[in-house]
Amino acid sequence: MKTLESFSDADFKRTILSALRLLVVITVVAAPVVWWKVGWQSAVLLLVGSLISGSGLFEWLRLMTAVMVRMDGGGKAKPMGLILFGFFLRLGLTVVLLYVSLKILNGSVYALAAGLALGVFALTVEGLRLMKAWTV
């Protein structure tokens, strides 16, 4: 049985990348269904929400990798200022993308919310898989 002390950076990276893959798969399956049921504008809002959610997961991966490299002290760490600049730039672009997509597209806001929630759902599924693998 694995312990928390044996949880490595590679395990974290693998979990986040698996969540991103799951997010993409769910989005590819759900977007045509939403397009068929509600319309293309709602499908685009779902894609926008999924893009924002996926970029948040990827940004979390970058931030945590930088922090872990600094804590381990073994590897060459990227400058934290550049990573934080990228984080805040992505955050600002997210606000602009949300505003523009809601202003221009007349689709369902629920599709956008579903796209935003897909990242949390994918990360929860991967967390449960990780828990199952470590406790059984």
mmCIF file of N, CA, C and O in Angstrom, residues 9-69:
data_model
loop_
_atom_site.group_PDB
_atom_site.id
_atom_site.type_symbol
_atom_site.label_atom_id
_atom_site.label_comp_id
_atom_site.label_asym_id
_atom_site.label_seq_id
_atom_site.Cartn_x
_atom_site.Cartn_y
_atom_site.Cartn_z
ATOM 1 N N ASP A 9 6.233 14.205 -7.373
ATOM 2 C CA ASP A 9 5.894 15.227 -8.350
ATOM 3 C C ASP A 9 5.330 14.591 -9.619
ATOM 4 O O ASP A 9 4.434 15.140 -10.246
ATOM 5 N N ALA A 10 5.864 13.448 -9.977
ATOM 6 C CA ALA A 10 5.386 12.744 -11.173
ATOM 7 C C ALA A 10 3.937 12.271 -10.996
ATOM 8 O O ALA A 10 3.151 12.319 -11.949
ATOM 9 N N ASP A 11 3.585 11.841 -9.783
ATOM 10 C CA ASP A 11 2.195 11.449 -9.512
ATOM 11 C C ASP A 11 1.254 12.645 -9.670
ATOM 12 O O ASP A 11 0.177 12.525 -10.245
ATOM 13 N N PHE A 12 1.670 13.783 -9.158
ATOM 14 C CA PHE A 12 0.868 15.001 -9.274
ATOM 15 C C PHE A 12 0.698 15.390 -10.733
ATOM 16 O O PHE A 12 -0.418 15.672 -11.197
ATOM 17 N N LYS A 13 1.804 15.380 -11.466
ATOM 18 C CA LYS A 13 1.766 15.755 -12.873
ATOM 19 C C LYS A 13 0.881 14.795 -13.663
ATOM 20 O O LYS A 13 0.085 15.215 -14.507
ATOM 21 N N ARG A 14 1.004 13.519 -13.386
ATOM 22 C CA ARG A 14 0.196 12.507 -14.078
ATOM 23 C C ARG A 14 -1.293 12.701 -13.772
ATOM 24 O O ARG A 14 -2.145 12.574 -14.657
ATOM 25 N N THR A 15 -1.627 13.053 -12.549
ATOM 26 C CA THR A 15 -3.026 13.271 -12.168
ATOM 27 C C THR A 15 -3.611 14.482 -12.899
ATOM 28 O O THR A 15 -4.723 14.408 -13.436
ATOM 29 N N ILE A 16 -2.889 15.571 -12.941
ATOM 30 C CA ILE A 16 -3.382 16.774 -13.618
ATOM 31 C C ILE A 16 -3.499 16.535 -15.119
ATOM 32 O O ILE A 16 -4.496 16.925 -15.747
ATOM 33 N N LEU A 17 -2.509 15.876 -15.724
ATOM 34 C CA LEU A 17 -2.578 15.606 -17.161
ATOM 35 C C LEU A 17 -3.713 14.644 -17.496
ATOM 36 O O LEU A 17 -4.378 14.793 -18.533
ATOM 37 N N SER A 18 -3.985 13.684 -16.624
ATOM 38 C CA SER A 18 -5.129 12.786 -16.828
ATOM 39 C C SER A 18 -6.440 13.551 -16.723
ATOM 40 O O SER A 18 -7.387 13.285 -17.481
ATOM 41 N N ALA A 19 -6.511 14.495 -15.798
ATOM 42 C CA ALA A 19 -7.712 15.319 -15.670
ATOM 43 C C ALA A 19 -7.904 16.179 -16.921
ATOM 44 O O ALA A 19 -9.038 16.341 -17.401
ATOM 45 N N LEU A 20 -6.820 16.698 -17.468
ATOM 46 C CA LEU A 20 -6.920 17.472 -18.704
ATOM 47 C C LEU A 20 -7.398 16.609 -19.871
ATOM 48 O O LEU A 20 -8.231 17.042 -20.676
ATOM 49 N N ARG A 21 -6.878 15.387 -19.955
ATOM 50 C CA ARG A 21 -7.323 14.464 -21.006
ATOM 51 C C ARG A 21 -8.808 14.146 -20.865
ATOM 52 O O ARG A 21 -9.549 14.144 -21.847
ATOM 53 N N LEU A 22 -9.243 13.878 -19.648
ATOM 54 C CA LEU A 22 -10.648 13.591 -19.398
ATOM 55 C C LEU A 22 -11.523 14.799 -19.750
ATOM 56 O O LEU A 22 -12.599 14.655 -20.344
ATOM 57 N N LEU A 23 -11.062 15.984 -19.431
ATOM 58 C CA LEU A 23 -11.773 17.215 -19.770
ATOM 59 C C LEU A 23 -11.951 17.339 -21.282
ATOM 60 O O LEU A 23 -13.040 17.656 -21.767
ATOM 61 N N VAL A 24 -10.896 17.068 -22.032
ATOM 62 C CA VAL A 24 -10.970 17.150 -23.491
ATOM 63 C C VAL A 24 -11.948 16.110 -24.047
ATOM 64 O O VAL A 24 -12.770 16.419 -24.914
ATOM 65 N N VAL A 25 -11.879 14.890 -23.534
ATOM 66 C CA VAL A 25 -12.769 13.830 -24.019
ATOM 67 C C VAL A 25 -14.232 14.178 -23.754
ATOM 68 O O VAL A 25 -15.089 14.060 -24.641
ATOM 69 N N ILE A 26 -14.529 14.634 -22.553
ATOM 70 C CA ILE A 26 -15.913 14.990 -22.213
ATOM 71 C C ILE A 26 -16.386 16.153 -23.082
ATOM 72 O O ILE A 26 -17.525 16.160 -23.560
ATOM 73 N N THR A 27 -15.520 17.119 -23.320
ATOM 74 C CA THR A 27 -15.888 18.270 -24.137
ATOM 75 C C THR A 27 -16.162 17.853 -25.578
ATOM 76 O O THR A 27 -17.135 18.304 -26.192
ATOM 77 N N VAL A 28 -15.314 16.984 -26.123
ATOM 78 C CA VAL A 28 -15.496 16.522 -27.502
ATOM 79 C C VAL A 28 -16.805 15.742 -27.642
ATOM 80 O O VAL A 28 -17.490 15.841 -28.663
ATOM 81 N N VAL A 29 -17.178 15.005 -26.627
ATOM 82 C CA VAL A 29 -18.430 14.254 -26.670
ATOM 83 C C VAL A 29 -19.632 15.171 -26.432
ATOM 84 O O VAL A 29 -20.668 15.052 -27.101
ATOM 85 N N ALA A 30 -19.514 16.109 -25.503
ATOM 86 C CA ALA A 30 -20.663 16.933 -25.106
ATOM 87 C C ALA A 30 -20.973 18.063 -26.076
ATOM 88 O O ALA A 30 -22.139 18.432 -26.229
ATOM 89 N N ALA A 31 -19.953 18.623 -26.731
ATOM 90 C CA ALA A 31 -20.189 19.777 -27.604
ATOM 91 C C ALA A 31 -21.166 19.472 -28.745
ATOM 92 O O ALA A 31 -22.097 20.266 -28.969
ATOM 93 N N PRO A 32 -21.024 18.362 -29.474
ATOM 94 C CA PRO A 32 -22.020 18.090 -30.522
ATOM 95 C C PRO A 32 -23.428 17.857 -29.973
ATOM 96 O O PRO A 32 -24.420 18.245 -30.611
ATOM 97 N N VAL A 33 -23.515 17.251 -28.803
ATOM 98 C CA VAL A 33 -24.827 17.024 -28.189
ATOM 99 C C VAL A 33 -25.480 18.357 -27.830
ATOM 100 O O VAL A 33 -26.676 18.571 -28.088
ATOM 101 N N VAL A 34 -24.705 19.256 -27.250
ATOM 102 C CA VAL A 34 -25.227 20.579 -26.904
ATOM 103 C C VAL A 34 -25.614 21.336 -28.175
ATOM 104 O O VAL A 34 -26.657 21.993 -28.226
ATOM 105 N N TRP A 35 -24.792 21.230 -29.220
ATOM 106 C CA TRP A 35 -25.088 21.890 -30.488
ATOM 107 C C TRP A 35 -26.424 21.382 -31.045
ATOM 108 O O TRP A 35 -27.268 22.147 -31.494
ATOM 109 N N TRP A 36 -26.606 20.084 -30.993
ATOM 110 C CA TRP A 36 -27.816 19.467 -31.529
ATOM 111 C C TRP A 36 -29.055 19.867 -30.713
ATOM 112 O O TRP A 36 -30.101 20.158 -31.270
ATOM 113 N N LYS A 37 -28.928 19.876 -29.381
ATOM 114 C CA LYS A 37 -30.082 20.135 -28.518
ATOM 115 C C LYS A 37 -30.395 21.628 -28.355
ATOM 116 O O LYS A 37 -31.561 22.015 -28.339
ATOM 117 N N VAL A 38 -29.367 22.461 -28.182
ATOM 118 C CA VAL A 38 -29.605 23.853 -27.797
ATOM 119 C C VAL A 38 -29.161 24.853 -28.867
ATOM 120 O O VAL A 38 -29.672 25.952 -28.929
ATOM 121 N N GLY A 39 -28.181 24.485 -29.680
ATOM 122 C CA GLY A 39 -27.720 25.399 -30.723
ATOM 123 C C GLY A 39 -26.213 25.595 -30.684
ATOM 124 O O GLY A 39 -25.543 25.261 -29.705
ATOM 125 N N TRP A 40 -25.709 26.141 -31.788
ATOM 126 C CA TRP A 40 -24.262 26.281 -31.911
ATOM 127 C C TRP A 40 -23.693 27.299 -30.931
ATOM 128 O O TRP A 40 -22.555 27.168 -30.482
ATOM 129 N N GLN A 41 -24.459 28.323 -30.593
ATOM 130 C CA GLN A 41 -23.939 29.335 -29.674
ATOM 131 C C GLN A 41 -23.716 28.761 -28.279
ATOM 132 O O GLN A 41 -22.722 29.075 -27.622
ATOM 133 N N SER A 42 -24.590 27.896 -27.842
ATOM 134 C CA SER A 42 -24.407 27.238 -26.544
ATOM 135 C C SER A 42 -23.232 26.272 -26.593
ATOM 136 O O SER A 42 -22.495 26.137 -25.611
ATOM 137 N N ALA A 43 -23.052 25.607 -27.731
ATOM 138 C CA ALA A 43 -21.904 24.705 -27.875
ATOM 139 C C ALA A 43 -20.596 25.485 -27.803
ATOM 140 O O ALA A 43 -19.626 25.032 -27.188
ATOM 141 N N VAL A 44 -20.578 26.663 -28.402
ATOM 142 C CA VAL A 44 -19.377 27.505 -28.322
ATOM 143 C C VAL A 44 -19.152 27.965 -26.886
ATOM 144 O O VAL A 44 -18.008 28.002 -26.404
ATOM 145 N N LEU A 45 -20.225 28.296 -26.173
ATOM 146 C CA LEU A 45 -20.075 28.676 -24.763
ATOM 147 C C LEU A 45 -19.547 27.513 -23.928
ATOM 148 O O LEU A 45 -18.741 27.713 -23.021
ATOM 149 N N LEU A 46 -19.987 26.289 -24.238
ATOM 150 C CA LEU A 46 -19.444 25.119 -23.556
ATOM 151 C C LEU A 46 -17.946 24.984 -23.834
ATOM 152 O O LEU A 46 -17.155 24.717 -22.918
ATOM 153 N N LEU A 47 -17.559 25.196 -25.087
ATOM 154 C CA LEU A 47 -16.137 25.133 -25.444
ATOM 155 C C LEU A 47 -15.331 26.229 -24.741
ATOM 156 O O LEU A 47 -14.214 25.977 -24.284
ATOM 157 N N VAL A 48 -15.899 27.420 -24.647
ATOM 158 C CA VAL A 48 -15.215 28.524 -23.948
ATOM 159 C C VAL A 48 -15.031 28.173 -22.471
ATOM 160 O O VAL A 48 -13.941 28.348 -21.907
ATOM 161 N N GLY A 49 -16.071 27.653 -21.850
ATOM 162 C CA GLY A 49 -15.968 27.253 -20.445
ATOM 163 C C GLY A 49 -14.945 26.150 -20.245
ATOM 164 O O GLY A 49 -14.156 26.177 -19.297
ATOM 165 N N SER A 50 -14.926 25.181 -21.147
ATOM 166 C CA SER A 50 -13.955 24.089 -21.054
ATOM 167 C C SER A 50 -12.532 24.590 -21.266
ATOM 168 O O SER A 50 -11.602 24.139 -20.606
ATOM 169 N N LEU A 51 -12.372 25.523 -22.201
ATOM 170 C CA LEU A 51 -11.049 26.107 -22.450
ATOM 171 C C LEU A 51 -10.542 26.839 -21.216
ATOM 172 O O LEU A 51 -9.380 26.692 -20.814
ATOM 173 N N ILE A 52 -11.407 27.616 -20.600
ATOM 174 C CA ILE A 52 -11.023 28.346 -19.388
ATOM 175 C C ILE A 52 -10.696 27.367 -18.265
ATOM 176 O O ILE A 52 -9.700 27.522 -17.547
ATOM 177 N N SER A 53 -11.508 26.348 -18.120
ATOM 178 C CA SER A 53 -11.285 25.353 -17.071
ATOM 179 C C SER A 53 -9.979 24.586 -17.304
ATOM 180 O O SER A 53 -9.204 24.365 -16.372
ATOM 181 N N GLY A 54 -9.744 24.190 -18.539
ATOM 182 C CA GLY A 54 -8.506 23.480 -18.864
ATOM 183 C C GLY A 54 -7.275 24.345 -18.686
ATOM 184 O O GLY A 54 -6.243 23.888 -18.196
ATOM 185 N N SER A 55 -7.388 25.626 -19.047
ATOM 186 C CA SER A 55 -6.241 26.516 -18.851
ATOM 187 C C SER A 55 -5.968 26.731 -17.361
ATOM 188 O O SER A 55 -4.819 26.883 -16.950
ATOM 189 N N GLY A 56 -7.024 26.702 -16.553
ATOM 190 C CA GLY A 56 -6.830 26.806 -15.105
ATOM 191 C C GLY A 56 -6.103 25.596 -14.545
ATOM 192 O O GLY A 56 -5.211 25.733 -13.700
ATOM 193 N N LEU A 57 -6.475 24.409 -15.018
ATOM 194 C CA LEU A 57 -5.773 23.197 -14.580
ATOM 195 C C LEU A 57 -4.307 23.226 -15.017
ATOM 196 O O LEU A 57 -3.415 22.868 -14.248
ATOM 197 N N PHE A 58 -4.074 23.657 -16.252
ATOM 198 C CA PHE A 58 -2.699 23.720 -16.746
ATOM 199 C C PHE A 58 -1.881 24.748 -15.972
ATOM 200 O O PHE A 58 -0.712 24.519 -15.645
ATOM 201 N N GLU A 59 -2.509 25.870 -15.658
ATOM 202 C CA GLU A 59 -1.809 26.904 -14.879
ATOM 203 C C GLU A 59 -1.500 26.406 -13.469
ATOM 204 O O GLU A 59 -0.451 26.694 -12.910
ATOM 205 N N TRP A 60 -2.409 25.634 -12.885
ATOM 206 C CA TRP A 60 -2.179 25.047 -11.572
ATOM 207 C C TRP A 60 -0.993 24.086 -11.631
ATOM 208 O O TRP A 60 -0.153 24.058 -10.730
ATOM 209 N N LEU A 61 -0.896 23.325 -12.722
ATOM 210 C CA LEU A 61 0.233 22.427 -12.916
ATOM 211 C C LEU A 61 1.535 23.210 -12.979
ATOM 212 O O LEU A 61 2.529 22.837 -12.338
ATOM 213 N N ARG A 62 1.550 24.301 -13.720
ATOM 214 C CA ARG A 62 2.765 25.121 -13.826
ATOM 215 C C ARG A 62 3.161 25.717 -12.477
ATOM 216 O O ARG A 62 4.334 25.692 -12.099
ATOM 217 N N LEU A 63 2.174 26.258 -11.753
ATOM 218 C CA LEU A 63 2.470 26.877 -10.457
ATOM 219 C C LEU A 63 2.999 25.852 -9.455
ATOM 220 O O LEU A 63 3.997 26.094 -8.771
ATOM 221 N N MET A 64 2.320 24.715 -9.368
ATOM 222 C CA MET A 64 2.739 23.705 -8.401
ATOM 223 C C MET A 64 4.089 23.083 -8.774
ATOM 224 O O MET A 64 4.888 22.763 -7.884
ATOM 225 N N THR A 65 4.351 22.911 -10.057
ATOM 226 C CA THR A 65 5.649 22.391 -10.476
ATOM 227 C C THR A 65 6.755 23.361 -10.081
ATOM 228 O O THR A 65 7.808 22.944 -9.577
ATOM 229 N N ALA A 66 6.525 24.652 -10.285
ATOM 230 C CA ALA A 66 7.529 25.652 -9.900
ATOM 231 C C ALA A 66 7.754 25.664 -8.394
ATOM 232 O O ALA A 66 8.894 25.742 -7.923
ATOM 233 N N VAL A 67 6.679 25.563 -7.638
ATOM 234 C CA VAL A 67 6.804 25.559 -6.179
ATOM 235 C C VAL A 67 7.537 24.300 -5.712
ATOM 236 O O VAL A 67 8.411 24.359 -4.838
ATOM 237 N N MET A 68 7.194 23.140 -6.302
ATOM 238 C CA MET A 68 7.840 21.893 -5.884
ATOM 239 C C MET A 68 9.331 21.875 -6.229
ATOM 240 O O MET A 68 10.133 21.363 -5.443
ATOM 241 N N VAL A 69 9.694 22.441 -7.372
ATOM 242 C CA VAL A 69 11.119 22.508 -7.727
ATOM 243 C C VAL A 69 11.856 23.381 -6.734
ATOM 244 O O VAL A 69 12.966 23.057 -6.301
#
